Short mmCIF file of C-alpha atoms in Angstrom, two decimals:
data_model
loop_
_atom_site.label_atom_id
_atom_site.label_comp_id
_atom_site.label_asym_id
_atom_site.label_seq_id
_atom_site.Cartn_x
_atom_site.Cartn_y
_atom_site.Cartn_z
CA MET A 1 16.41 -2.16 165.06
CA SER A 2 19.66 -0.32 165.73
CA ASN A 3 19.53 3.44 165.55
CA ASN A 4 23.12 3.54 164.16
CA LEU A 5 22.49 2.79 160.49
CA GLY A 6 24.46 3.47 157.33
CA LYS A 7 28.01 4.61 156.66
CA GLU A 8 29.97 6.46 159.36
CA LEU A 9 31.33 9.90 158.38
CA LYS A 10 35.05 10.17 159.12
CA GLU A 11 35.21 13.94 158.84
CA CYS A 12 33.03 16.98 159.23
CA GLU A 13 30.98 17.74 156.15
CA LEU A 14 31.24 21.48 156.70
CA CYS A 15 34.92 22.09 157.45
CA GLY A 16 36.61 18.72 156.91
CA SER A 17 37.95 18.28 160.41
CA GLU A 18 38.34 14.71 161.62
CA GLU A 19 38.13 15.70 165.28
CA SER A 20 34.82 15.75 167.15
CA SER A 21 33.43 15.23 170.63
CA GLU A 22 30.14 13.74 171.76
CA ILE A 23 27.53 16.20 173.03
CA PRO A 24 27.55 16.16 176.83
CA TYR A 25 24.64 14.17 178.33
CA ILE A 26 23.19 13.41 174.88
CA ARG A 27 22.70 9.67 175.47
CA GLU A 28 20.31 10.46 178.31
CA TYR A 29 17.91 11.84 175.66
CA THR A 30 18.48 9.57 172.66
CA LYS A 31 18.41 5.98 174.01
CA ASP A 32 22.20 5.82 173.84
CA VAL A 33 22.49 7.32 170.28
CA PRO A 34 25.42 9.75 170.08
CA PHE A 35 25.51 13.15 168.33
CA HIS A 36 28.83 14.94 167.92
CA ILE A 37 30.26 18.45 167.87
CA CYS A 38 32.98 19.17 165.33
CA LYS A 39 36.04 20.63 166.98
CA GLY A 40 36.96 22.55 163.85
CA CYS A 41 33.75 24.51 163.24
CA GLY A 42 31.26 23.61 165.99
CA LEU A 43 28.80 21.80 163.65
CA VAL A 44 26.43 19.49 165.55
CA TYR A 45 25.71 16.32 163.60
CA TYR A 46 24.99 12.59 163.62
CA LYS A 47 27.77 10.52 162.06
CA PHE A 48 25.96 7.49 160.62
CA ARG A 49 24.17 8.13 157.30
CA ARG A 50 22.12 6.02 154.96
CA THR A 51 21.83 7.06 151.30
CA PRO A 52 19.14 9.57 150.29
CA GLN A 53 17.29 6.71 148.57
CA GLU A 54 17.42 4.53 151.69
CA LEU A 55 16.12 7.38 153.83
CA ALA A 56 13.38 8.14 151.31
CA GLU A 57 12.23 4.51 151.66
CA TYR A 58 12.23 4.90 155.44
CA TRP A 59 10.06 8.02 155.29
CA GLU A 60 7.63 6.29 152.90
CA ASN A 61 7.24 3.11 154.94
CA GLU A 62 7.61 4.34 158.51
CA MET A 63 6.37 7.94 158.40
CA TYR A 64 3.82 8.54 155.61
CA ASN A 65 2.28 5.06 155.27
CA LYS A 66 1.92 4.61 159.03
CA GLY A 67 0.53 8.09 159.59
CA ASN A 68 3.46 9.23 161.72
CA TYR A 69 3.86 12.45 159.74
CA VAL A 70 1.00 14.66 158.67
CA ALA A 71 1.10 18.21 157.36
CA ARG A 72 -2.61 19.06 157.07
CA ASN A 73 -3.07 20.38 160.60
CA PRO A 74 -3.08 23.93 162.04
CA TYR A 75 0.53 23.65 163.23
CA PHE A 76 1.98 23.06 159.77
CA LYS A 77 -0.52 25.18 157.96
CA ALA A 78 0.68 28.13 160.04
CA ARG A 79 4.28 27.41 159.01
CA HIS A 80 3.33 27.21 155.35
CA THR A 81 1.30 30.42 155.56
CA TYR A 82 4.18 32.24 157.16
CA ALA A 83 6.54 30.89 154.48
CA ALA A 84 4.32 32.13 151.65
CA GLU A 85 3.89 35.58 153.22
CA PHE A 86 7.63 35.92 153.96
CA ILE A 87 8.64 35.05 150.39
CA ASP A 88 5.99 37.19 148.81
CA MET A 89 6.97 40.17 150.99
CA HIS A 90 10.60 40.02 149.91
CA LEU A 91 10.50 38.49 146.39
CA ASP A 92 6.91 38.85 145.09
CA LEU A 93 5.58 35.43 144.20
CA ASN A 94 3.36 36.58 141.34
CA GLY A 95 4.48 34.94 138.07
CA LYS A 96 7.33 33.07 139.74
CA LYS A 97 8.10 29.37 139.30
CA VAL A 98 8.61 27.84 142.74
CA THR A 99 10.21 24.42 143.15
CA ASP A 100 9.44 22.96 146.58
CA ILE A 101 12.04 20.40 147.68
CA GLY A 102 10.58 17.82 150.03
CA ALA A 103 7.14 18.95 148.97
CA GLY A 104 5.23 16.31 150.94
CA ASP A 105 1.65 16.14 149.70
CA GLY A 106 1.92 19.60 148.08
CA GLN A 107 0.08 21.65 150.72
CA PHE A 108 2.53 24.57 150.49
CA LEU A 109 2.28 24.62 146.69
CA GLU A 110 -1.49 24.79 147.02
CA PHE A 111 -1.09 27.82 149.29
CA ILE A 112 1.05 29.83 146.92
CA LYS A 113 -1.38 29.53 143.99
CA LYS A 114 -3.33 32.46 145.36
CA TYR A 115 -0.16 34.58 145.12
CA GLY A 116 0.09 33.86 141.38
CA ALA A 117 3.01 31.46 141.68
CA LYS A 118 3.47 28.33 139.59
CA GLY A 119 4.42 25.42 141.80
CA PHE A 120 6.52 22.33 141.11
CA GLY A 121 7.01 19.67 143.82
CA ILE A 122 9.88 17.29 144.37
CA ASP A 123 9.26 14.43 146.78
CA SER A 124 10.39 10.81 146.97
CA SER A 125 7.13 9.42 148.34
CA LEU A 126 4.80 7.56 146.01
CA THR A 127 1.98 8.35 148.41
CA ASN A 128 2.67 12.08 148.12
CA GLU A 129 3.10 11.83 144.36
CA LYS A 130 -0.41 10.36 144.11
CA THR A 131 -1.87 13.21 146.23
CA MET A 132 -0.11 15.90 144.19
CA ASN A 133 -1.27 14.33 140.97
CA GLU A 134 -4.86 14.23 142.22
CA ASN A 135 -4.59 17.92 143.14
CA GLY A 136 -3.18 18.94 139.78
CA ILE A 137 0.31 19.79 141.06
CA GLU A 138 3.18 19.16 138.66
CA ASN A 139 5.82 17.06 140.43
CA TYR A 140 8.80 14.77 140.27
CA CYS A 141 8.92 11.57 142.36
CA GLY A 142 12.44 11.21 143.68
CA THR A 143 15.08 13.11 145.63
CA ILE A 144 16.40 16.53 144.65
CA GLU A 145 19.70 14.83 143.91
CA ASP A 146 17.95 12.40 141.51
CA TYR A 147 16.09 15.28 139.84
CA ALA A 148 19.24 17.41 139.42
CA ASN A 149 21.12 14.47 137.92
CA ASP A 150 18.28 13.72 135.54
CA ILE A 151 17.95 17.26 134.24
CA ILE A 152 21.69 17.83 133.90
CA GLU A 153 21.85 14.80 131.61
CA ASN A 154 19.21 16.45 129.41
CA GLU A 155 21.13 18.68 127.00
CA ASP A 156 18.00 20.73 126.28
CA PHE A 157 17.30 21.54 129.90
CA LYS A 158 17.59 25.12 131.08
CA ALA A 159 17.24 25.92 134.80
CA ASP A 160 13.93 27.73 135.04
CA SER A 161 13.04 27.98 138.75
CA ASP A 162 12.97 31.48 140.17
CA ILE A 163 12.70 30.24 143.76
CA ALA A 164 13.43 26.93 145.45
CA THR A 165 11.91 26.25 148.84
CA ILE A 166 13.27 23.84 151.45
CA ILE A 167 10.76 23.83 154.32
CA TRP A 168 11.74 21.67 157.33
CA THR A 169 13.77 19.40 155.08
CA LEU A 170 17.46 20.45 155.10
CA GLN A 171 18.00 19.19 158.67
CA ASN A 172 16.53 15.83 157.59
CA SER A 173 18.79 15.47 154.51
CA GLN A 174 21.58 12.90 154.32
CA SER A 175 23.87 15.57 153.01
CA ALA A 176 23.07 19.26 153.36
CA THR A 177 25.85 19.90 150.87
CA ASP A 178 24.40 17.66 148.20
CA MET A 179 20.91 19.00 148.72
CA LEU A 180 22.01 22.62 148.41
CA ASN A 181 24.32 21.91 145.46
CA SER A 182 21.41 20.19 143.65
CA THR A 183 19.16 23.15 144.54
CA TYR A 184 21.73 25.47 142.99
CA ASP A 185 21.52 23.53 139.72
CA VAL A 186 17.74 23.89 139.32
CA LEU A 187 17.66 27.66 139.88
CA LYS A 188 18.04 30.44 137.36
CA GLU A 189 21.30 32.39 137.55
CA ASP A 190 19.75 35.09 139.77
CA GLY A 191 17.41 32.66 141.63
CA TYR A 192 16.75 32.41 145.33
CA VAL A 193 16.43 29.59 147.87
CA TYR A 194 14.09 29.93 150.87
CA LEU A 195 14.59 27.82 153.95
CA GLN A 196 12.43 27.39 157.02
CA LEU A 197 13.80 25.33 159.88
CA SER A 198 14.74 25.32 163.53
CA ILE A 199 17.94 27.02 164.68
CA ARG A 200 18.81 25.58 168.10
CA VAL A 201 22.55 25.80 168.68
CA LEU A 202 23.59 28.98 170.55
CA ASN A 203 20.02 30.27 170.42
CA PRO A 204 17.86 30.74 173.55
CA PHE A 205 16.26 27.54 174.86
CA ASN A 206 12.53 27.18 174.38
CA LYS A 207 12.01 23.50 175.11
CA PRO A 208 13.73 20.79 177.17
CA MET A 209 16.32 18.66 175.34
CA GLY A 210 14.12 15.61 175.81
CA LEU A 211 11.41 17.16 173.65
CA TYR A 212 13.85 17.97 170.84
CA PHE A 213 15.59 14.68 170.13
CA ALA A 214 13.28 12.01 168.67
CA ILE A 215 14.25 8.90 170.60
CA ASN A 216 11.93 6.68 168.62
CA GLN A 217 13.72 7.28 165.31
CA PRO A 218 17.17 6.51 163.85
CA GLY A 219 19.58 9.42 164.31
CA ASP A 220 19.94 10.07 160.58
CA VAL A 221 16.26 11.04 160.28
CA GLN A 222 17.47 14.41 161.52
CA PRO A 223 21.26 14.32 161.42
CA TYR A 224 21.90 18.07 161.72
CA ILE A 225 21.29 20.53 164.55
CA PHE A 226 22.10 23.91 162.98
CA SER A 227 23.34 27.19 164.35
CA ILE A 228 22.98 30.32 162.23
CA ARG A 229 26.72 30.13 161.44
CA SER A 230 26.68 26.46 160.34
CA LEU A 231 23.60 27.10 158.19
CA GLN A 232 25.30 30.11 156.64
CA GLY A 233 28.40 27.96 156.06
CA PHE A 234 26.52 25.28 154.16
CA LEU A 235 24.76 27.92 152.04
CA ALA A 236 28.01 29.72 151.32
CA LYS A 237 29.80 26.57 150.24
CA ALA A 238 26.97 25.77 147.82
CA GLY A 239 27.05 29.27 146.26
CA PHE A 240 24.31 31.10 148.19
CA GLU A 241 24.48 34.42 149.98
CA ILE A 242 21.90 35.21 152.67
CA LYS A 243 19.81 38.26 151.85
CA PHE A 244 16.87 38.22 154.29
CA THR A 245 16.01 36.53 157.62
CA ASN A 246 13.36 36.93 160.32
CA ASN A 247 14.51 37.79 163.83
CA TYR A 248 15.45 34.17 164.51
CA TRP A 249 17.18 35.03 167.79
CA ASP A 250 13.88 35.40 169.63
CA GLN A 251 11.67 32.97 167.65
CA GLU A 252 11.50 29.20 167.41
CA ILE A 253 11.83 29.17 163.63
CA ILE A 254 14.28 30.77 161.22
CA ASN A 255 13.22 31.96 157.77
CA VAL A 256 16.08 32.56 155.34
CA ILE A 257 16.22 33.80 151.76
CA ALA A 258 19.58 33.40 150.05
CA GLN A 259 20.53 34.33 146.47
CA LYS A 260 22.40 32.18 144.04
CA VAL A 261 25.80 33.70 143.18
CA PRO A 262 28.43 32.57 140.65
CA LYS A 263 30.58 29.66 141.83
CA SER A 264 33.62 31.88 141.29
CA GLN A 265 32.39 34.23 144.00
CA THR A 266 33.48 33.48 147.53
CA VAL A 267 30.81 33.92 150.18
CA SER A 268 32.27 34.45 153.64
CA TRP A 269 31.02 32.64 156.72
CA GLU A 270 32.13 32.30 160.33
CA LYS A 271 32.70 29.09 162.28
CA ASP A 272 31.24 28.42 165.72
CA ASN A 273 33.59 28.06 168.65
CA PHE A 274 33.73 24.43 169.83
CA ASP A 275 33.86 25.30 173.56
CA ASP A 276 30.90 27.63 173.20
CA VAL A 277 28.81 24.84 171.68
CA VAL A 278 29.81 22.34 174.36
CA ASN A 279 28.90 24.79 177.12
CA TYR A 280 25.63 25.53 175.37
CA PHE A 281 24.53 21.88 175.62
CA ILE A 282 25.65 21.64 179.25
CA ARG A 283 23.47 24.71 180.10
CA TRP A 284 20.58 23.28 178.02
CA HIS A 285 20.80 20.00 179.94
CA ASN A 286 20.82 21.76 183.32
CA GLU A 287 17.95 24.09 182.43
CA SER A 288 15.94 21.21 180.93
CA LYS A 289 15.40 19.81 184.41
CA GLN A 290 13.74 23.02 185.53
CA MET A 291 11.73 23.26 182.27
CA VAL A 292 10.34 19.76 182.74
CA ASP A 293 9.16 20.66 186.22
CA TYR A 294 7.52 23.77 184.77
CA ILE A 295 5.67 21.74 182.15
CA LYS A 296 4.35 19.42 184.87
CA ILE A 297 2.50 22.32 186.52
CA LEU A 298 -0.47 21.38 184.33
CA ASP A 299 0.06 17.66 184.97
CA LEU A 300 0.30 16.87 181.28
CA ASP A 301 2.11 13.87 179.81
CA TYR A 302 3.48 15.37 176.59
CA LYS A 303 4.84 13.11 173.84
CA PHE A 304 6.25 14.20 170.50
CA TYR A 305 3.55 12.68 168.35
CA ASP A 306 0.59 13.46 170.62
CA ARG A 307 -0.34 16.42 168.42
CA VAL A 308 -0.42 14.17 165.30
CA THR A 309 -2.73 11.69 167.04
CA PHE A 310 -4.91 14.54 168.29
CA TYR A 311 -5.36 16.07 164.87
CA ARG A 312 -6.08 12.71 163.27
CA ASP A 313 -8.61 11.80 165.96
CA LYS A 314 -10.33 15.14 165.53
CA ASN A 315 -10.49 14.62 161.77
CA LEU A 316 -8.31 17.65 161.18
CA VAL A 317 -6.02 15.76 158.80
CA LYS A 318 -6.68 13.55 155.78
#
């Protein structure tokens, strides 16, 4: 199966530039699959995209049904716990309706019940829909784009979500713009979106490049590699203004809370410098060689999905 699937983007989704350059050395890590850097704003992205529905089918058949993605392990539970604490600290979850986009099997929504929040899950997987139904979690089976289109067609619908959460999902979307625009539509006028994801570009390295790019998957399974500026740009274009973050510059994960603002209000954002991004990847490539040697001190053969297999074998996941 070719890793280059779907329609090729002719211009940058963030700034509209038609000029881009391939990431230096990228094919060494991706089995010859190219990722590009936009020359207009520095966005790092993969050009070939299937539709959200086609990607949802891929996740159902290749990830969930084959056990290649599991959330009920200590690694993901820690992320969900941090997300719940971060949101509650800044927004107070008690009495809030929280719509989780890309909800998986609903684990995060189970966590926030103890904070007094009412959860609603959106996920395109029939497998996950079944699990959420069994656990009493209200949900919609489909993409956020499908859900937003359905509710907009309902004349009686009134946006009622206080908070929308997008946890490790935006970078996997087929269009960050469409996902965030649809999120905007389901929120109350003064609502908030919370995002948890990895910010790599122009941040300190904490793993070799070879452990970041998933060579066993099509490129559009994770078509974005965000910087803080590019993430802010997508949020701003969709009508969100960042209000809170963690100290993402010295942590692996960024946590962001952004507030919905009127579409008439312009939210400013700054582009990345193309040369800075190119040089970042050159340095990451060079330092990766040293990092791999450091990992080998313990003589371990690390593979991306080893932790999934470990947790399954130890009966730590369902």
